[in-house]
Structure formats: C-alpha cells, structure tokens
C-alpha atoms as a printed R data frame, in Angstrom:
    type eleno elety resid chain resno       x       y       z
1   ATOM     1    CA   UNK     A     1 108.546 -54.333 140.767
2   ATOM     2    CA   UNK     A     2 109.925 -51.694 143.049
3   ATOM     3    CA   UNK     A     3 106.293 -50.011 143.327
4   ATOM     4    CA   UNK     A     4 104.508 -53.853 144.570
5   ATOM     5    CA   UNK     A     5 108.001 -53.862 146.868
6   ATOM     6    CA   UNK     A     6 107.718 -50.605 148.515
7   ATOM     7    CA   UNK     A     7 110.556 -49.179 147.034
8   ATOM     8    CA   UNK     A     8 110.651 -45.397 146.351
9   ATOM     9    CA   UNK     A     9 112.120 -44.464 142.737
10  ATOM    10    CA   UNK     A    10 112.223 -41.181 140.932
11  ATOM    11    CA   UNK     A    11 113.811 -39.791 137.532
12  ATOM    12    CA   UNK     A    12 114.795 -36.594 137.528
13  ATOM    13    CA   UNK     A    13 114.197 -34.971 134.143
14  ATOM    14    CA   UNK     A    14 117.011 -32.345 133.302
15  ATOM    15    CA   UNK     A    15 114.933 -29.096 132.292
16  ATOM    16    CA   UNK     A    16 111.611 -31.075 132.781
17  ATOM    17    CA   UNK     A    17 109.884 -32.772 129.982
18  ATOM    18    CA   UNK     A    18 109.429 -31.644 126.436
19  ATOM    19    CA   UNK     A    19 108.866 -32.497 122.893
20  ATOM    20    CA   UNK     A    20 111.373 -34.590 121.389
21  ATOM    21    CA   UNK     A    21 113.778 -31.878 119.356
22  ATOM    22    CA   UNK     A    22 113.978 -29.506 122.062
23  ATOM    23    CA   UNK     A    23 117.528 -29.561 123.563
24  ATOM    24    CA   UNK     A    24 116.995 -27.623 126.461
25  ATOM    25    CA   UNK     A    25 114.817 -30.885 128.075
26  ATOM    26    CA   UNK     A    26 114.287 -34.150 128.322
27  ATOM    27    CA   UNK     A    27 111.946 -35.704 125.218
28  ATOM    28    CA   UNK     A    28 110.171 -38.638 125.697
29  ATOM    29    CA   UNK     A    29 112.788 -40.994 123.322
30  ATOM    30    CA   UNK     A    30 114.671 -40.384 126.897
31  ATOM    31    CA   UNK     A    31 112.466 -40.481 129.066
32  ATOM    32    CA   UNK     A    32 109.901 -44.050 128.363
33  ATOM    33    CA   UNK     A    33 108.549 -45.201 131.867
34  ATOM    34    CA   UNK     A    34 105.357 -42.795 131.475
35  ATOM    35    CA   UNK     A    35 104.352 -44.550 128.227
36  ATOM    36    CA   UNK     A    36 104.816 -48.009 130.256
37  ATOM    37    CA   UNK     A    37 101.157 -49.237 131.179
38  ATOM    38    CA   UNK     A    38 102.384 -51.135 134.392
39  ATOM    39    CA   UNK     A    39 103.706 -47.334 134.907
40  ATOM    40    CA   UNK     A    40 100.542 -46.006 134.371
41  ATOM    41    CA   UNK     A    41  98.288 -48.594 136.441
42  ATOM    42    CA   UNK     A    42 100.322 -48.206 139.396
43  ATOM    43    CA   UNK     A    43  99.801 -44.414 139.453
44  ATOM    44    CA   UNK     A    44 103.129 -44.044 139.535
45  ATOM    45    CA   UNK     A    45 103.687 -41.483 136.372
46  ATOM    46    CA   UNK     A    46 104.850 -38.504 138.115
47  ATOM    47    CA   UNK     A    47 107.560 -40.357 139.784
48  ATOM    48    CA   UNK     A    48 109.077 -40.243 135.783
49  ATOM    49    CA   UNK     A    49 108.420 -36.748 135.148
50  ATOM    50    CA   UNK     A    50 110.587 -34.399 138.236
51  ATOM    51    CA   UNK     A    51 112.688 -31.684 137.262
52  ATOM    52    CA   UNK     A    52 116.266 -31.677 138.043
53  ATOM    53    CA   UNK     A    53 116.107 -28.181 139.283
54  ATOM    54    CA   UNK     A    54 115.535 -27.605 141.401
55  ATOM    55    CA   UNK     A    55 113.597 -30.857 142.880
56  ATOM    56    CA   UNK     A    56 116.766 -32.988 142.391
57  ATOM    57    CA   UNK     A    57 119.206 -30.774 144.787
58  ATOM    58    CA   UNK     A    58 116.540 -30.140 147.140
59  ATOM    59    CA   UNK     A    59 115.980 -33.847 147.665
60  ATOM    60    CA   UNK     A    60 120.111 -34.030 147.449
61  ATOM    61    CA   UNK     A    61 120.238 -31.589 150.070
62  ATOM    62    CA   UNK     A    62 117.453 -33.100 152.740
63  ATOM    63    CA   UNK     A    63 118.349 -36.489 152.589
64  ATOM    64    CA   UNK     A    64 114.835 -37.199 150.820
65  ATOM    65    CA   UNK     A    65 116.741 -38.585 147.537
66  ATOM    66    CA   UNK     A    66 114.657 -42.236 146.782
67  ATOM    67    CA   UNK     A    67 115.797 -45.180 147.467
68  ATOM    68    CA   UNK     A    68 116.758 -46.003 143.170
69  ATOM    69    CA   UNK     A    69 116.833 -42.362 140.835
70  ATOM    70    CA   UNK     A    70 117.689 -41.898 137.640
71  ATOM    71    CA   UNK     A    71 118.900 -39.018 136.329
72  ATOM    72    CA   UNK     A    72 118.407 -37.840 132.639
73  ATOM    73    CA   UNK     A    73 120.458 -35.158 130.979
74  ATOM    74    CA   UNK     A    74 118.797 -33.455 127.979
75  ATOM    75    CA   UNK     A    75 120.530 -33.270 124.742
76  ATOM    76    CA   UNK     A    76 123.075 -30.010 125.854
77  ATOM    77    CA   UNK     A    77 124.371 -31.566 128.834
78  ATOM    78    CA   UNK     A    78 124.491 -35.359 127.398
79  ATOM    79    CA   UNK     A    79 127.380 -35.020 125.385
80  ATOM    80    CA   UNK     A    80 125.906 -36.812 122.610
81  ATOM    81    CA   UNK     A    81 127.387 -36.008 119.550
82  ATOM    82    CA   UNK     A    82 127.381 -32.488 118.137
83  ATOM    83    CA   UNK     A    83 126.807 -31.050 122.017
84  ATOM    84    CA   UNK     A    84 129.237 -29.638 123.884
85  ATOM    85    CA   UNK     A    85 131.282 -31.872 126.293
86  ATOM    86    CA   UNK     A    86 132.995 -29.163 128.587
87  ATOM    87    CA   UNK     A    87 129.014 -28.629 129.168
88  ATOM    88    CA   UNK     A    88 127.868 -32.288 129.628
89  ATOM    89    CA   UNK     A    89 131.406 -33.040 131.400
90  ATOM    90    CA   UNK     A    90 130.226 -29.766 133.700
91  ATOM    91    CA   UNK     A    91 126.627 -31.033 133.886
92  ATOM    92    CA   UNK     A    92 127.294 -34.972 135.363
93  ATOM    93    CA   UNK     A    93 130.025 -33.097 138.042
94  ATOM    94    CA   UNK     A    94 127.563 -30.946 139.088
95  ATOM    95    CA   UNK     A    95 125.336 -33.737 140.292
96  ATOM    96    CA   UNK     A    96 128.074 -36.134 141.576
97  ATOM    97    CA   UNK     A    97 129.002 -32.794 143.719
98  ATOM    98    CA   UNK     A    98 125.260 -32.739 144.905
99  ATOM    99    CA   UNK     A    99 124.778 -36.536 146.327
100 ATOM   100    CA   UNK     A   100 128.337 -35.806 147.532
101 ATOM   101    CA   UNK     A   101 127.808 -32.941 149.570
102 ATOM   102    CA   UNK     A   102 124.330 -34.085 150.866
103 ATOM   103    CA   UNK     A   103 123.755 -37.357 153.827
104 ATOM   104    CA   UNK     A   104 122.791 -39.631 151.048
105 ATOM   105    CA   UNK     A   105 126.363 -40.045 150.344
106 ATOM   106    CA   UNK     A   106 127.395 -42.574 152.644
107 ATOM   107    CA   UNK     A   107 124.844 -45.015 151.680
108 ATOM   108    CA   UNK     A   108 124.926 -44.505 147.878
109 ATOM   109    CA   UNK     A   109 126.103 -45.625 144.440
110 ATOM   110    CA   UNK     A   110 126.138 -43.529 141.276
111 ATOM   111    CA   UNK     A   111 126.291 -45.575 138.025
112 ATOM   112    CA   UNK     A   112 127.576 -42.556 135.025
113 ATOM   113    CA   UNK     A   113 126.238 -44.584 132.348
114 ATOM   114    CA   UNK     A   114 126.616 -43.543 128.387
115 ATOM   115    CA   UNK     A   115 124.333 -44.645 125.723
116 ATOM   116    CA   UNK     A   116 127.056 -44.755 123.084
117 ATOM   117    CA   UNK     A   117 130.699 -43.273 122.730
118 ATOM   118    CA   UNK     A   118 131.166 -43.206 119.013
119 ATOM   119    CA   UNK     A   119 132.649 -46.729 119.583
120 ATOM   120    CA   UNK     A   120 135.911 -45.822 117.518
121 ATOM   121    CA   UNK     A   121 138.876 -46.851 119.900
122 ATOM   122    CA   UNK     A   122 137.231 -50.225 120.638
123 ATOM   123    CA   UNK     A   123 139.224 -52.786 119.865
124 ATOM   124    CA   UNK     A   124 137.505 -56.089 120.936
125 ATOM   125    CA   UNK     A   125 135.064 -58.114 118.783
126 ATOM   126    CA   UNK     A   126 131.576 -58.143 121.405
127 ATOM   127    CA   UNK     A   127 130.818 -61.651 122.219
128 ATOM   128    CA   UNK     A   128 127.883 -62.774 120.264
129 ATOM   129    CA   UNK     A   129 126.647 -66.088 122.810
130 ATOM   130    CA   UNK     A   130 123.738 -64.233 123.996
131 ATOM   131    CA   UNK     A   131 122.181 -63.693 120.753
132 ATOM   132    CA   UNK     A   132 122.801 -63.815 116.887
133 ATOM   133    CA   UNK     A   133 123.477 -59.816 117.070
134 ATOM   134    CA   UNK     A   134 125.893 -59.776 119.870
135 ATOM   135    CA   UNK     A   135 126.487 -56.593 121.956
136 ATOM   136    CA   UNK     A   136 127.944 -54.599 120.140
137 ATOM   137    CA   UNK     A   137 130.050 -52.064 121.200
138 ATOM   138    CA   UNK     A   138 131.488 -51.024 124.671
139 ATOM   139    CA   UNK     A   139 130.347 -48.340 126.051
140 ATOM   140    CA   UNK     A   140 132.065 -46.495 128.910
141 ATOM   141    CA   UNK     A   141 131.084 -46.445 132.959
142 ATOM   142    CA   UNK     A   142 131.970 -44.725 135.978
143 ATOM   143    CA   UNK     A   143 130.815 -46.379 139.538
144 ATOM   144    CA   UNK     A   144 131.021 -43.849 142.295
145 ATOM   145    CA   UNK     A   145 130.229 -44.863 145.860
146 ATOM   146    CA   UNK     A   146 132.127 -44.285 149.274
147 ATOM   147    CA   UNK     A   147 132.928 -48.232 149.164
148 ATOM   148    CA   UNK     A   148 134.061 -48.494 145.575
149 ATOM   149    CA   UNK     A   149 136.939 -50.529 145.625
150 ATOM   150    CA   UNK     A   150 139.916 -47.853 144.172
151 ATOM   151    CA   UNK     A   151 141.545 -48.110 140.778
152 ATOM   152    CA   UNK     A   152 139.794 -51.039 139.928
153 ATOM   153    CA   UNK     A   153 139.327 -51.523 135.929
154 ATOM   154    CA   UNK     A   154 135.781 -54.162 135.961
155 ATOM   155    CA   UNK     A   155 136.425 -56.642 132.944
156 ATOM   156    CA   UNK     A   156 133.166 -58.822 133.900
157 ATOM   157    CA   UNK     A   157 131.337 -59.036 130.217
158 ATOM   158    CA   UNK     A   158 127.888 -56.362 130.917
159 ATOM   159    CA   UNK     A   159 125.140 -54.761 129.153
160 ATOM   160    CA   UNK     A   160 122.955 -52.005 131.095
161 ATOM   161    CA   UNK     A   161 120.540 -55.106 132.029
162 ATOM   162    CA   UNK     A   162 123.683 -55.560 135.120
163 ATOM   163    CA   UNK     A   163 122.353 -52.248 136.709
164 ATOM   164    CA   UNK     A   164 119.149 -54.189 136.593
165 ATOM   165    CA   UNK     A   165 120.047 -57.001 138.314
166 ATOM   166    CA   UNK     A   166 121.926 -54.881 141.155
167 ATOM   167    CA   UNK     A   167 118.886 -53.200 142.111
168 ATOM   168    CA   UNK     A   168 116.851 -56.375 142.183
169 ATOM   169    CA   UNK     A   169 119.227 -57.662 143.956
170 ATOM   170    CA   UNK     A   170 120.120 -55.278 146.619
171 ATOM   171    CA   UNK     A   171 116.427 -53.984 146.967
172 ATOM   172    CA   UNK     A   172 113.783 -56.965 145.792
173 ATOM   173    CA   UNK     A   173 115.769 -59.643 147.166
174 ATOM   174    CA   UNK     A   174 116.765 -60.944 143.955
175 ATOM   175    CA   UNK     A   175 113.471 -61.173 142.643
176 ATOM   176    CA   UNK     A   176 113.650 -61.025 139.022
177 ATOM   177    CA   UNK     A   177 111.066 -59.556 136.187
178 ATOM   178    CA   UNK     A   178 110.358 -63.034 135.208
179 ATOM   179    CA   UNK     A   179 108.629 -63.311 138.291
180 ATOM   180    CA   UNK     A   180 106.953 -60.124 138.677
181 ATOM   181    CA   UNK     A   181 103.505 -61.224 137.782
182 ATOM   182    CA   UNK     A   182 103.156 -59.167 134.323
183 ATOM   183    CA   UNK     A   183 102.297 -59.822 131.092
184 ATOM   184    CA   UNK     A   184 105.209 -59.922 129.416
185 ATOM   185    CA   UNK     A   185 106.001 -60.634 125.477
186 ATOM   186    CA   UNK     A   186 109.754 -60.642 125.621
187 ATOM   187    CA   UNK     A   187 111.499 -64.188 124.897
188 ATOM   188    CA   UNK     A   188 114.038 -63.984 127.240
189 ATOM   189    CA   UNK     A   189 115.163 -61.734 130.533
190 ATOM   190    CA   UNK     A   190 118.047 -60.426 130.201
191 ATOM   191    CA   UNK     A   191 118.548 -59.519 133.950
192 ATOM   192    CA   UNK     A   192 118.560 -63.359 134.813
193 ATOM   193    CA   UNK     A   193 121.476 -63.945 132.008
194 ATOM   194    CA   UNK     A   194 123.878 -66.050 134.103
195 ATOM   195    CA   UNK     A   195 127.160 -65.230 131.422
196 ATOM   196    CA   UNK     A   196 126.991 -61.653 132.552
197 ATOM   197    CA   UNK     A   197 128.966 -60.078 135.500
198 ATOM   198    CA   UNK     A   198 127.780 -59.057 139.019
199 ATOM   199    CA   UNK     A   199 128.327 -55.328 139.801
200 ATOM   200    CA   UNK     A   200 128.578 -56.262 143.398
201 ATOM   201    CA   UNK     A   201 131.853 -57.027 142.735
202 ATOM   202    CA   UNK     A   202 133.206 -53.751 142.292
203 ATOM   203    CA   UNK     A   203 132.268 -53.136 146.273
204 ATOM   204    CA   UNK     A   204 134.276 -53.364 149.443
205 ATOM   205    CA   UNK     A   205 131.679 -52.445 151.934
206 ATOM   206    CA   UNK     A   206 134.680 -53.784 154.637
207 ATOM   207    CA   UNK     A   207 136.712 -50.738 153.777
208 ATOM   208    CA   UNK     A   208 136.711 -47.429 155.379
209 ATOM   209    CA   UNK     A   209 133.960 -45.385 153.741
210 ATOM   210    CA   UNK     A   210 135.423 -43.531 151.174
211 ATOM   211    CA   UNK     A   211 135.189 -39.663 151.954
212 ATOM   212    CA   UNK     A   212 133.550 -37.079 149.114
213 ATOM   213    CA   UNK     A   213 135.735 -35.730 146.414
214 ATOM   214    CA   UNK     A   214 133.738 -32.334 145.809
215 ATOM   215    CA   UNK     A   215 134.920 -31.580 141.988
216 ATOM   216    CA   UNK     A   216 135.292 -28.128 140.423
217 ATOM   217    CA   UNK     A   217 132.571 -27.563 137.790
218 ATOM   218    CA   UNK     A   218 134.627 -25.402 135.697
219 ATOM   219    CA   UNK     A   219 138.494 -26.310 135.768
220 ATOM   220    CA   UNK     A   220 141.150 -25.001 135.164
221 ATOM   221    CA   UNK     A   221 141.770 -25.456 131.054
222 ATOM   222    CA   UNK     A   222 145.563 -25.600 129.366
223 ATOM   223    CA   UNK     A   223 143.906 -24.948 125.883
224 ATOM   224    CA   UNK     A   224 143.953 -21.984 124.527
C-alpha cells in the first residue's frame, strides 16, 4: 500500500541481515517483508534489508530518513530475554538520540514497541471480544514525538495492528488493506477493528513543539 501510494518506507536492519541464530544481526524470524510476494513484485526488497550503521544515522543526519521506517534490533540489543538490557536499554537511546539530533525531528513520531515483556506484573484479564483467543498480554510502549501530549498514560484497548491504522491513516488517507487490491486469505482486518483505540489521540499538534531531550547512552549507575 505505501509503494502503489508513493510513500517511501525503509527498515533498518541492526548489524544487517543474517541467519536466524546469529545475535549479532537481524534473522529473517525478524525481519519478514522480503519473503512477502507483494514485497517482492513491487521490487521493493532492498527497502527491508538496510543496515543500521551506518545507513540509518546517515539518513538521521541528512534529513533523508523515509517517510514510515522501522527499525529492528538484533537479538543483543533487543532485550529479549537472556540479553543484556543495559545494552538494549543503550541500543533504543542511541537511536531516539539520532532522529533527535537530526531535522526529521520536528515532523516525527517514534513508536518503542516490545514484542513481549515476560508479562508477569500484568494484572488485567485481555479482553477476548475480538476473537476466541483474546489478546493476551500487555505489552509495553513508548510514543516519542515533539507533539506528544506530556505524562499522558493511553488506556485505549490496542494491539500492534493500531500502528497500522496510524500510518494508513496519516499517509494513505485512511485507506485500509481491505481495499488494497491483493489477494488476501485472512478472515478479517484487523486494522479496520472499530473496538480498538486511535493513536492519534495521544497528539497535541496545537502545542508548542516539544524540544529534543538528547539522552546519555551510558548513565550514571548506583549499583555496584
């Protein structure tokens, strides 16, 4: 949708691509939108397969960043289980610091978005009207943007499909992928599920821009 829409996208592969068990980059369980065959058709493969260094912080840097990026950490910085989260913690500020310190930042949102916690301080049954399974558990995100609205705590019921409705909606025009023209053998579309939040919501584009908070990537530390 964002290729027949003119809309420039890019993920940016932390240590490039590589087989699946090596933790120093990205494997392809991370990384799917090569294997997709509207991916492939549209020529669009390489815009999957970028290194992070140093293609994302040149891009960061220029002002060249696409319009949507994704970012993918591989398995040392993700602070997935078992991996080191002074590293992954070190890893995501690093990045933040990047947009921040570049002339994207003024027109740009950064979703920090975890695939799963551990899921052991969550309290709250998931609410099971979409489907028999439910959601599951919550998982934890971070919006950064200059017109983030401050402290606020989103309670809006979400699944990662919300970050796919934002970005049809604030660069297709709310065009959905039920009407993208594809083949497509899913039963339902989860980005057109009118029980879930908006993400829009957690904007105030009539405030002041919020100004960069450049982050040390290696803090001070009270343990011993």
């Amino acid at each position: 949708m964002l290729y027949q829409n003119n809309v420039s996208w890019k993920i940016y592969l932390d240590g490039g691509l590589g087989p699946l068990h090596d933790h120093a980059t990205v494997g392809a369980l991370w990384d799917v939108l090569p294997g997709f065959e509207t991916v492939q058709e549209d020529g669009q493969v390489g815009n999957a397969e970028n290194y992070l260094d140093s293609d994302f912080f040149n891009d960061a840097a220029a002002g060249t960043l696409p319009q949507v990026t994704w970012l993918l950490p591989h398995y040392n910085d993700s602070e997935h289980p078992q991996a080191n989260i002074y590293q992954g913690m070190s890893y995501v500020t690093g990045l933040v610091n990047a947009i921040m310190s570049g002339p994207d930042w003024q027109s740009t949102a950064i979703f920090i978005v975890w695939d799963d916690i551990g899921g052991f301080y969550d309290h709250v049954p998931p609410p099971f009207n979409f489907d028999t399974l439910g959601l599951g558990i919550r998982v934890p995100s971070i919006l950064i943007s200059p017109y983030a609205i401050p402290g606020l705590v989103d309670h809006q019921v979400c699944s990662t499909d919300c970050y796919l409705t934002f970005i049809e909606d604030v660069f297709l025009n709310g065009e959905r992928m039920s009407q993208a023209g594809r083949p497509d053998p899913r039963p339902d579309y989860r980005d057109a599920e009118p029980e879930y939040g908006n993400l829009a919501n957690d904007f105030n584009f009539n405030q002041a821009p919020r100004r960069p908070l450049v982050l040390s990537t290696h803090p001070m530390s009270l343990l011993r």
